[in-house]
Amino acid sequence: MAPGLNGRLVFAIAAAAIGSGFQHGYNIGVVNAPGKLIQEWINYTDYVRSNYTVVPTEATITWIWSVAVSVYCIGGMIGGSLTGFFAEKFGRKGGLIVNNIFAIIGAILEGFSYSAKSYEMLIAGRIFIGINCGLNAGLAPMYLSEISPVNLRGAVGTMYQLVLTISILISQILGMENIMGTETLWPYLLAFTAVPVLYQVPALMLCPESPKYILITKGREREAERALNWLRRTVEVHDEMDEMRAEFEAQKATTRTSLREMWTNPCLKSPLIIAVMMQLAQQLSGINAVMFFSTTIFEDAGLSTLTSQYATLGMGVMNVLMTFVSMVLIEKAGRKTLQLVGLSGMFVVVILLAVFLAIKDLAPWIPYVSIVLIIAFVVAFATGPGSIPWFLVSELFNQSARPLATSIAVTVNWTANFFVGIGFLPLAQLLGPYVFVIFAVILAFFVWFTWSRVPETKNKTIEEISAMFRQQSYN
């Protein structure tokens, strides 16, 4: 077992990551498989409402379905923007517990939408689930970062993305036609998102609040030390307590961090730009585009519909495996190195994809090369860009600025996700495979930015990282 890792810490990590990451990943993938069935149900529901007189147009059904899918990201933006408020008002652990209310409301609305013959309930449910996932994306990595020893902070932070990738895979498996992707079972498939609540709430009740939040935000030293004793399973926590006390004393001398200060104080502006850019690198990398094209590429290779589904599952398995590898490597290789390796690999792959998709009809073996390239792209994404942006924001800021910085970064992530979802399809229809050239240019920029601007935070305390930015601002 790694130094600093013990059963209690593992339990707290699982309580925060499994409940939160599962909601986020599961609801990304859950609507894909039963999408056609749900659209048919929307069509029939509209037809019944007109007393069987007006057949809805395909454009109407497509619009309603697009709204149902995209409002998830709008909910995510709302949740992301509320992260700072929840983190300060309820605490990191407390915020995660309260956030489960949104998951329960969303699951009920989605689960009963079919029997109520109301696609409005489905849309409302997706908004509530989006709010839940937006808050999870900010609160869970923050809690994980604050309860982790310095030497494990990156690996523990990667746990959120690991659970997210596993839950995407679970949603894909459950959504298959021979399991729950049927005309009568899809509402239960959507309502399944309530299950993690049954685990997370009681599990988190047994865990302490973040010691940093207790001491630095609330000023309760004895309680913070007890929480740290529980998490470290030892009373020998003097060094960590001294670090937190130093941060507490430094914070006393400063005022509460405001949005204006975030953009005007050089010590805060520089890490905020880095945090925002890493979130944009994740969403604008082309991962959604590759996932979209994957089905077409598999079909072009001559795979049947069922085989294509299994190939998609294979991509999901590879995503999980590489995220696990990233978790193992991150404390050895470092954040910056893995981010650079991932972005550079994706840059090379999208250029090759653009070429091979453009010449796919020249030879029968070319589509098979495209399949290999898609898997390679997923591997590169999972190496760093998939997981690092979520927890890097917590490493770049001290306790007073962390909630607001996380709110901004997570909101940017969900906003970029929304616009990629809205804008990608028209671009793909206009440019075809050459749409990947756009992603190549974007990835080239983010490789340069990561190389020149992002610091290595491996094995550094928050104070050491803050000191780096202070020194930069004076230079």
Coordinates of C-alpha atoms in Angstrom, one line a residue:
M1 CA 0.0 0.0 0.0
A2 CA 1.3 3.5 -0.9
P3 CA 2.6 5.7 2.0
G4 CA -0.4 7.6 3.5
L5 CA -3.0 5.3 2.1
N6 CA -5.2 3.4 4.6
G7 CA -8.6 1.8 4.8
R8 CA -10.4 4.9 6.1
L9 CA -9.0 7.2 3.4
V10 CA -9.9 4.6 0.7
F11 CA -13.5 4.6 2.2
A12 CA -13.7 8.4 2.1
I13 CA -12.4 8.5 -1.5
A14 CA -14.9 5.8 -2.6
A15 CA -17.8 7.6 -0.9
A16 CA -17.0 10.9 -2.7
A17 CA -15.8 9.5 -6.1
I18 CA -18.2 6.6 -6.7
G19 CA -21.4 8.5 -6.0
S20 CA -20.4 11.7 -7.8
G21 CA -18.4 10.4 -10.8
F22 CA -21.0 7.7 -11.4
Q23 CA -23.8 10.3 -11.9
H24 CA -21.6 12.4 -14.2
G25 CA -20.5 9.5 -16.5
Y26 CA -23.7 7.5 -16.4
N27 CA -25.8 10.5 -17.6
I28 CA -23.3 11.3 -20.4
G29 CA -23.8 7.9 -22.0
V30 CA -27.3 6.7 -20.9
V31 CA -29.4 8.5 -23.6
N32 CA -27.2 7.3 -26.5
A33 CA -28.4 3.7 -26.9
P34 CA -32.2 4.2 -26.4
G35 CA -32.2 7.4 -28.3
K36 CA -34.3 6.1 -31.2
L37 CA -36.8 4.5 -28.9
I38 CA -37.2 7.7 -26.9
Q39 CA -37.7 9.7 -30.1
E40 CA -40.4 7.2 -31.2
W41 CA -42.1 7.6 -27.8
I42 CA -42.0 11.5 -28.2
N43 CA -43.5 11.1 -31.7
Y44 CA -46.3 8.8 -30.4
T45 CA -47.0 11.1 -27.3
D46 CA -47.4 14.1 -29.5
Y47 CA -49.7 12.2 -31.8
V48 CA -51.9 11.1 -28.9
R49 CA -52.1 14.6 -27.6
S50 CA -53.5 15.8 -31.0
N51 CA -56.3 13.2 -30.6
Y52 CA -54.6 11.1 -33.3
T53 CA -55.2 13.9 -35.9
V54 CA -51.8 15.5 -36.4
V55 CA -48.6 13.5 -37.1
P56 CA -45.6 15.4 -35.7
T57 CA -42.9 16.3 -38.3
E58 CA -39.5 14.8 -38.1
A59 CA -38.1 18.3 -37.5
T60 CA -40.3 18.7 -34.4
I61 CA -39.3 15.4 -32.9
T62 CA -35.6 16.1 -33.6
W63 CA -35.9 19.5 -31.9
I64 CA -37.6 18.1 -28.8
W65 CA -35.0 15.3 -28.6
S66 CA -32.1 17.8 -29.1
V67 CA -33.5 19.9 -26.2
A68 CA -33.8 16.8 -24.0
V69 CA -30.1 16.0 -24.7
S70 CA -28.7 19.5 -24.5
V71 CA -30.5 20.7 -21.3
Y72 CA -28.2 18.3 -19.4
C73 CA -25.3 20.7 -20.2
I74 CA -27.4 23.7 -19.3
G75 CA -28.1 22.1 -15.9
G76 CA -24.3 21.4 -15.7
M77 CA -23.6 25.1 -16.2
I78 CA -26.0 26.0 -13.4
G79 CA -24.5 23.4 -11.1
G80 CA -21.0 24.4 -11.9
S81 CA -21.8 28.1 -11.2
L82 CA -23.2 27.1 -7.8
T83 CA -20.1 25.1 -6.7
G84 CA -18.5 28.0 -4.8
F85 CA -21.8 28.7 -2.9
F86 CA -22.4 25.0 -2.0
A87 CA -18.7 24.5 -1.0
E88 CA -18.7 27.4 1.4
K89 CA -22.3 27.1 2.7
F90 CA -22.5 23.4 3.3
G91 CA -18.9 22.3 3.1
R92 CA -17.3 19.9 0.6
K93 CA -18.8 16.8 2.1
G94 CA -22.0 18.5 3.1
G95 CA -22.4 20.0 -0.4
L96 CA -22.1 16.5 -1.9
I97 CA -24.7 15.1 0.4
V98 CA -27.2 18.0 -0.2
N99 CA -26.5 17.7 -4.0
N100 CA -28.1 14.3 -4.0
I101 CA -31.5 16.0 -3.7
F102 CA -31.2 17.1 -7.4
A103 CA -30.3 13.5 -8.4
I104 CA -33.4 12.1 -6.7
I105 CA -35.7 14.7 -8.3
G106 CA -34.2 14.1 -11.7
A107 CA -34.5 10.3 -11.4
I108 CA -38.1 10.5 -10.4
L109 CA -39.0 12.9 -13.2
E110 CA -37.2 10.8 -15.8
G111 CA -38.5 7.5 -14.5
F112 CA -42.1 8.5 -14.5
S113 CA -42.1 10.5 -17.7
Y114 CA -43.1 7.4 -19.8
S115 CA -46.1 6.5 -17.6
A116 CA -47.2 10.1 -17.4
K117 CA -46.8 10.5 -21.2
S118 CA -44.8 13.7 -20.6
Y119 CA -41.6 14.4 -22.5
E120 CA -41.6 17.7 -20.5
M121 CA -40.9 15.6 -17.4
L122 CA -38.0 14.0 -19.2
I123 CA -36.5 17.4 -20.1
A124 CA -37.0 18.7 -16.5
G125 CA -35.4 15.5 -15.2
R126 CA -32.3 16.0 -17.4
I127 CA -32.0 19.6 -16.1
F128 CA -32.0 18.5 -12.5
I129 CA -29.5 15.7 -13.2
G130 CA -27.3 18.2 -15.0
I131 CA -27.3 20.5 -12.0
N132 CA -26.3 17.5 -9.8
C133 CA -23.5 16.6 -12.2
G134 CA -22.3 20.2 -12.5
L135 CA -22.0 20.4 -8.7
N136 CA -20.4 17.0 -8.5
A137 CA -17.7 18.0 -11.0
G138 CA -16.6 20.8 -8.7
L139 CA -17.3 19.5 -5.2
A140 CA -16.0 15.9 -5.5
P141 CA -12.5 16.8 -6.9
M142 CA -12.2 19.6 -4.3
Y143 CA -13.0 17.2 -1.4
L144 CA -10.7 14.5 -2.8
S145 CA -7.9 17.0 -3.2
E146 CA -8.3 18.4 0.4
I147 CA -8.4 15.0 2.1
S148 CA -5.4 13.5 0.3
P149 CA -1.8 13.5 1.4
V150 CA 0.4 15.6 -0.9
N151 CA 2.1 12.4 -2.4
L152 CA -1.3 10.9 -3.4
R153 CA -3.2 14.1 -4.4
G154 CA -2.9 13.4 -8.2
A155 CA -3.8 9.7 -8.0
V156 CA -6.8 10.4 -5.7
G157 CA -7.9 13.3 -8.0
T158 CA -7.9 10.9 -11.0
M159 CA -10.4 8.6 -9.2
Y160 CA -13.2 11.0 -10.2
Q161 CA -12.5 10.5 -13.9
L162 CA -11.9 6.8 -13.4
V163 CA -15.4 6.3 -11.9
L164 CA -16.8 8.6 -14.7
T165 CA -15.3 6.4 -17.4
I166 CA -16.5 3.2 -15.7
S167 CA -20.1 4.6 -15.4
I168 CA -20.1 5.6 -19.1
L169 CA -19.3 1.9 -19.8
I170 CA -22.0 0.7 -17.4
S171 CA -24.6 3.0 -19.1
Q172 CA -23.5 1.6 -22.5
I173 CA -23.9 -2.0 -21.3
L174 CA -27.2 -1.5 -19.6
G175 CA -28.5 0.4 -22.7
M176 CA -28.0 -2.5 -25.0
E177 CA -31.1 -4.0 -26.7
N178 CA -30.8 -7.3 -24.9
I179 CA -30.6 -5.7 -21.4
M180 CA -32.5 -2.4 -20.7
G181 CA -32.5 -0.6 -24.1
T182 CA -36.1 -1.7 -24.8
E183 CA -39.3 0.1 -25.4
T184 CA -40.6 -0.6 -21.9
L185 CA -37.4 -0.6 -19.9
W186 CA -35.7 2.7 -21.0
P187 CA -37.4 4.8 -18.2
Y188 CA -35.9 2.4 -15.6
L189 CA -32.6 2.8 -17.4
L190 CA -32.8 6.6 -16.9
A191 CA -34.1 6.3 -13.3
F192 CA -31.2 4.0 -12.4
T193 CA -29.2 7.2 -11.7
A194 CA -30.9 7.2 -8.3
V195 CA -29.0 4.1 -7.2
P196 CA -25.7 5.8 -6.3
V197 CA -27.6 8.1 -3.9
L198 CA -28.4 5.0 -1.8
Y199 CA -24.7 4.4 -1.4
Q200 CA -23.2 7.9 -1.3
V201 CA -25.4 9.6 1.4
P202 CA -24.9 7.0 4.2
A203 CA -21.2 6.5 3.2
L204 CA -20.4 10.2 3.4
M205 CA -22.2 10.5 6.7
L206 CA -19.5 8.2 8.1
C207 CA -16.7 10.3 6.7
P208 CA -15.3 13.6 8.2
E209 CA -15.6 16.9 6.5
S210 CA -12.5 18.2 4.7
P211 CA -10.0 19.2 7.5
K212 CA -8.9 22.2 5.5
Y213 CA -12.5 23.5 5.3
I214 CA -13.0 22.9 9.0
L215 CA -9.9 24.8 10.0
I216 CA -9.3 27.4 7.3
T217 CA -12.9 28.3 6.4
K218 CA -14.6 27.6 9.8
G219 CA -11.6 28.2 12.1
R220 CA -12.3 25.1 14.3
E221 CA -8.8 23.7 14.9
R222 CA -9.6 20.8 17.3
E223 CA -12.3 19.5 15.0
A224 CA -10.0 19.8 12.0
E225 CA -7.3 17.8 13.8
R226 CA -9.8 15.0 14.8
A227 CA -10.9 14.8 11.1
L228 CA -7.3 14.5 10.0
N229 CA -6.6 11.9 12.7
W230 CA -9.5 9.8 11.3
L231 CA -8.3 10.2 7.6
R232 CA -4.7 9.4 8.4
R233 CA -5.5 6.7 11.0
T234 CA -2.9 8.2 13.3
V235 CA -2.4 11.0 15.8
E236 CA 0.9 12.0 14.1
V237 CA -0.5 14.7 11.9
H238 CA 1.6 17.7 13.3
D239 CA 3.3 18.5 10.0
E240 CA 0.0 18.7 8.0
M241 CA -1.7 20.7 10.8
D242 CA 1.2 23.2 10.8
E243 CA 0.8 23.6 7.0
M244 CA -2.9 24.2 7.4
R245 CA -2.3 26.6 10.3
A246 CA 0.2 28.6 8.1
E247 CA -2.4 28.8 5.4
F248 CA -5.1 29.8 7.9
E249 CA -2.9 32.6 9.3
A250 CA -2.0 33.8 5.8
Q251 CA -5.7 33.9 4.9
K252 CA -6.5 36.0 7.9
A253 CA -4.4 38.8 6.5
T254 CA -6.4 38.8 3.2
T255 CA -9.9 39.7 2.3
R256 CA -12.5 37.2 0.9
T257 CA -11.6 36.5 -2.8
S258 CA -14.1 38.2 -5.1
L259 CA -14.7 37.6 -8.8
R260 CA -13.1 41.0 -9.6
E261 CA -10.0 40.1 -7.7
M262 CA -9.8 36.8 -9.6
W263 CA -9.2 38.8 -12.8
T264 CA -7.2 41.7 -11.5
N265 CA -4.8 40.0 -8.9
P266 CA -1.9 38.6 -10.9
C267 CA -1.3 35.8 -8.3
L268 CA -4.9 34.6 -9.0
K269 CA -5.4 35.5 -12.6
S270 CA -2.5 33.4 -13.9
P271 CA -3.7 30.1 -12.2
L272 CA -7.3 30.9 -13.2
I273 CA -6.3 31.2 -16.9
I274 CA -4.4 27.9 -16.6
A275 CA -7.4 26.2 -14.9
V276 CA -9.8 27.5 -17.6
M277 CA -7.5 26.6 -20.5
M278 CA -7.2 23.0 -19.2
Q279 CA -11.0 22.7 -19.0
L280 CA -11.2 24.0 -22.6
A281 CA -8.5 21.6 -23.7
Q282 CA -10.6 18.7 -22.5
Q283 CA -13.8 19.8 -24.2
L284 CA -12.4 21.3 -27.4
S285 CA -10.0 18.4 -28.0
G286 CA -12.3 16.6 -30.4
I287 CA -13.2 13.7 -28.1
N288 CA -17.0 14.2 -28.7
A289 CA -16.3 14.4 -32.4
V290 CA -14.4 11.1 -32.4
M291 CA -17.1 9.4 -30.4
F292 CA -19.7 10.7 -32.9
F293 CA -17.8 9.5 -36.0
S294 CA -17.0 6.1 -34.4
T295 CA -20.3 4.5 -35.2
T296 CA -20.1 5.6 -38.9
I297 CA -16.5 4.4 -39.1
F298 CA -17.4 1.0 -37.6
E299 CA -20.2 0.6 -40.1
D300 CA -17.9 1.6 -43.0
A301 CA -15.6 -1.2 -41.9
G302 CA -18.4 -3.6 -42.5
L303 CA -19.3 -4.3 -38.8
S304 CA -23.0 -5.1 -38.1
T305 CA -25.0 -3.0 -35.8
L306 CA -24.6 -5.4 -32.9
T307 CA -20.8 -5.7 -33.6
S308 CA -20.6 -1.9 -33.7
Q309 CA -22.1 -1.8 -30.3
Y310 CA -19.5 -4.2 -29.0
A311 CA -16.8 -2.1 -30.7
T312 CA -18.1 1.0 -28.9
L313 CA -18.0 -1.0 -25.6
G314 CA -14.4 -1.9 -26.4
M315 CA -13.6 1.8 -26.7
G316 CA -15.2 2.3 -23.3
V317 CA -13.1 -0.5 -21.8
M318 CA -10.0 1.1 -23.2
N319 CA -10.9 4.4 -21.7
V320 CA -11.3 2.8 -18.3
L321 CA -8.0 0.9 -18.5
M322 CA -6.0 4.0 -19.6
T323 CA -7.6 6.2 -16.9
F324 CA -6.4 3.6 -14.4
V325 CA -2.9 3.6 -15.9
S326 CA -3.0 7.4 -15.7
M327 CA -3.9 7.2 -12.0
V328 CA -0.9 4.9 -11.4
L329 CA 1.5 7.0 -13.4
I330 CA 0.5 10.5 -12.4
E331 CA 2.6 10.7 -9.2
K332 CA 5.6 9.4 -11.0
A333 CA 5.4 11.2 -14.4
G334 CA 3.7 14.3 -13.1
R335 CA 0.6 16.3 -14.3
K336 CA 2.3 18.4 -17.0
T337 CA 4.0 15.4 -18.6
L338 CA 0.9 13.3 -18.9
Q339 CA -1.2 16.3 -20.2
L340 CA 1.5 17.0 -22.8
V341 CA 1.7 13.3 -23.9
G342 CA -2.1 13.1 -24.1
L343 CA -2.6 16.3 -26.1
S344 CA 0.3 15.6 -28.4
G345 CA -0.9 12.0 -29.1
M346 CA -4.4 13.4 -29.9
F347 CA -2.9 16.0 -32.2
V348 CA -1.1 13.3 -34.3
V349 CA -4.2 11.0 -34.3
V350 CA -6.7 13.7 -35.5
I351 CA -4.4 14.6 -38.5
L352 CA -4.2 10.9 -39.4
L353 CA -8.0 10.5 -39.0
A354 CA -8.7 13.4 -41.3
V355 CA -6.5 11.8 -44.0
F356 CA -7.8 8.2 -43.6
L357 CA -11.5 9.2 -43.4
A358 CA -11.0 11.3 -46.6
I359 CA -9.5 8.3 -48.5
K360 CA -11.7 5.6 -46.9
D361 CA -13.1 4.4 -50.2
L362 CA -9.7 3.8 -51.9
A363 CA -9.0 0.5 -50.2
P364 CA -11.1 -2.0 -48.1
W365 CA -8.5 -2.0 -45.3
I366 CA -8.5 1.8 -44.7
P367 CA -11.7 1.8 -42.4
Y368 CA -9.9 -0.7 -40.1
V369 CA -7.0 1.7 -39.7
S370 CA -9.5 4.4 -38.7
I371 CA -10.9 2.0 -36.0
V372 CA -7.3 1.7 -34.6
L373 CA -6.9 5.5 -34.7
I374 CA -10.1 6.0 -32.8
I375 CA -8.9 3.6 -30.1
A376 CA -5.6 5.4 -30.0
F377 CA -7.3 8.8 -29.6
V378 CA -9.3 7.5 -26.6
V379 CA -6.0 6.1 -25.1
A380 CA -4.4 9.6 -25.5
F381 CA -7.4 11.4 -24.1
A382 CA -7.5 9.1 -21.0
T383 CA -3.7 9.5 -20.4
G384 CA -4.1 13.1 -19.1
P385 CA -6.7 15.5 -20.7
G386 CA -9.6 13.3 -19.4
S387 CA -8.7 13.5 -15.7
I388 CA -6.2 16.2 -15.0
P389 CA -8.3 19.3 -15.5
W390 CA -10.8 18.2 -12.9
F391 CA -8.4 18.2 -9.9
L392 CA -5.7 20.6 -11.2
V393 CA -7.9 23.6 -10.4
S394 CA -7.9 22.5 -6.7
E395 CA -4.1 22.3 -6.7
L396 CA -3.6 25.8 -8.2
F397 CA -5.5 27.8 -5.5
N398 CA -5.4 28.3 -1.8
Q399 CA -8.5 27.6 0.4
S400 CA -10.0 31.1 0.1
A401 CA -9.9 31.2 -3.7
R402 CA -10.5 27.5 -4.4
P403 CA -14.4 27.5 -4.4
L404 CA -14.8 30.5 -6.7
A405 CA -12.0 29.3 -9.0
T406 CA -13.6 25.8 -9.2
S407 CA -17.0 27.4 -9.9
I408 CA -15.5 29.3 -12.9
A409 CA -13.5 26.4 -14.3
V410 CA -16.4 23.9 -14.1
T411 CA -18.9 26.3 -15.6
V412 CA -16.5 26.9 -18.5
N413 CA -16.2 23.2 -19.0
W414 CA -20.0 22.6 -19.2
T415 CA -20.4 25.7 -21.4
A416 CA -17.8 24.5 -23.8
N417 CA -19.4 21.0 -23.7
F418 CA -22.8 22.6 -24.6
F419 CA -21.4 24.6 -27.6
V420 CA -19.5 21.7 -28.9
G421 CA -22.7 19.6 -28.8
I422 CA -24.7 22.3 -30.6
G423 CA -22.0 23.3 -33.2
F424 CA -20.3 20.1 -34.0
L425 CA -23.0 18.5 -36.2
P426 CA -23.4 21.4 -38.6
L427 CA -19.6 21.6 -38.9
A428 CA -19.3 17.9 -39.5
Q429 CA -22.1 18.1 -42.2
L430 CA -20.3 21.1 -43.8
L431 CA -16.7 19.8 -43.7
G432 CA -17.0 16.0 -43.4
P433 CA -13.8 14.4 -42.2
Y434 CA -11.9 17.7 -42.6
V435 CA -13.6 18.9 -39.4
F436 CA -10.7 17.1 -37.6
V437 CA -8.3 19.8 -39.1
I438 CA -10.1 22.3 -36.8
F439 CA -9.4 20.1 -33.8
A440 CA -5.8 19.6 -34.9
V441 CA -5.3 23.4 -34.8
I442 CA -6.9 23.7 -31.4
L443 CA -4.8 20.8 -30.0
A444 CA -1.6 22.4 -31.3
F445 CA -2.4 25.5 -29.4
F446 CA -3.1 23.6 -26.2
V447 CA 0.1 21.6 -26.5
W448 CA 2.0 24.9 -26.8
F449 CA 0.1 26.4 -23.9
T450 CA 0.7 23.4 -21.6
W451 CA 4.4 23.4 -22.5
S452 CA 4.9 27.1 -21.9
R453 CA 2.4 28.1 -19.1
V454 CA 1.4 25.1 -17.0
P455 CA 3.6 24.4 -13.9
E456 CA 4.3 21.0 -12.5
T457 CA 2.4 20.6 -9.2
K458 CA 3.5 17.0 -8.4
N459 CA 4.5 16.7 -4.7
K460 CA 4.1 20.4 -4.1
T461 CA 2.1 21.9 -1.2
I462 CA -0.6 24.5 -2.0
E463 CA 1.7 27.1 -0.4
E464 CA 4.6 26.2 -2.6
I465 CA 2.4 26.4 -5.7
S466 CA 1.0 29.7 -4.6
A467 CA 4.5 31.0 -4.0
M468 CA 5.4 30.1 -7.7
F469 CA 2.6 32.3 -9.0
R470 CA 3.6 35.1 -6.6
Q471 CA 7.1 35.0 -7.9
Q472 CA 5.9 35.0 -11.5
S473 CA 3.8 38.1 -10.8
Y474 CA 6.7 40.0 -9.4
N475 CA 9.0 39.1 -12.3

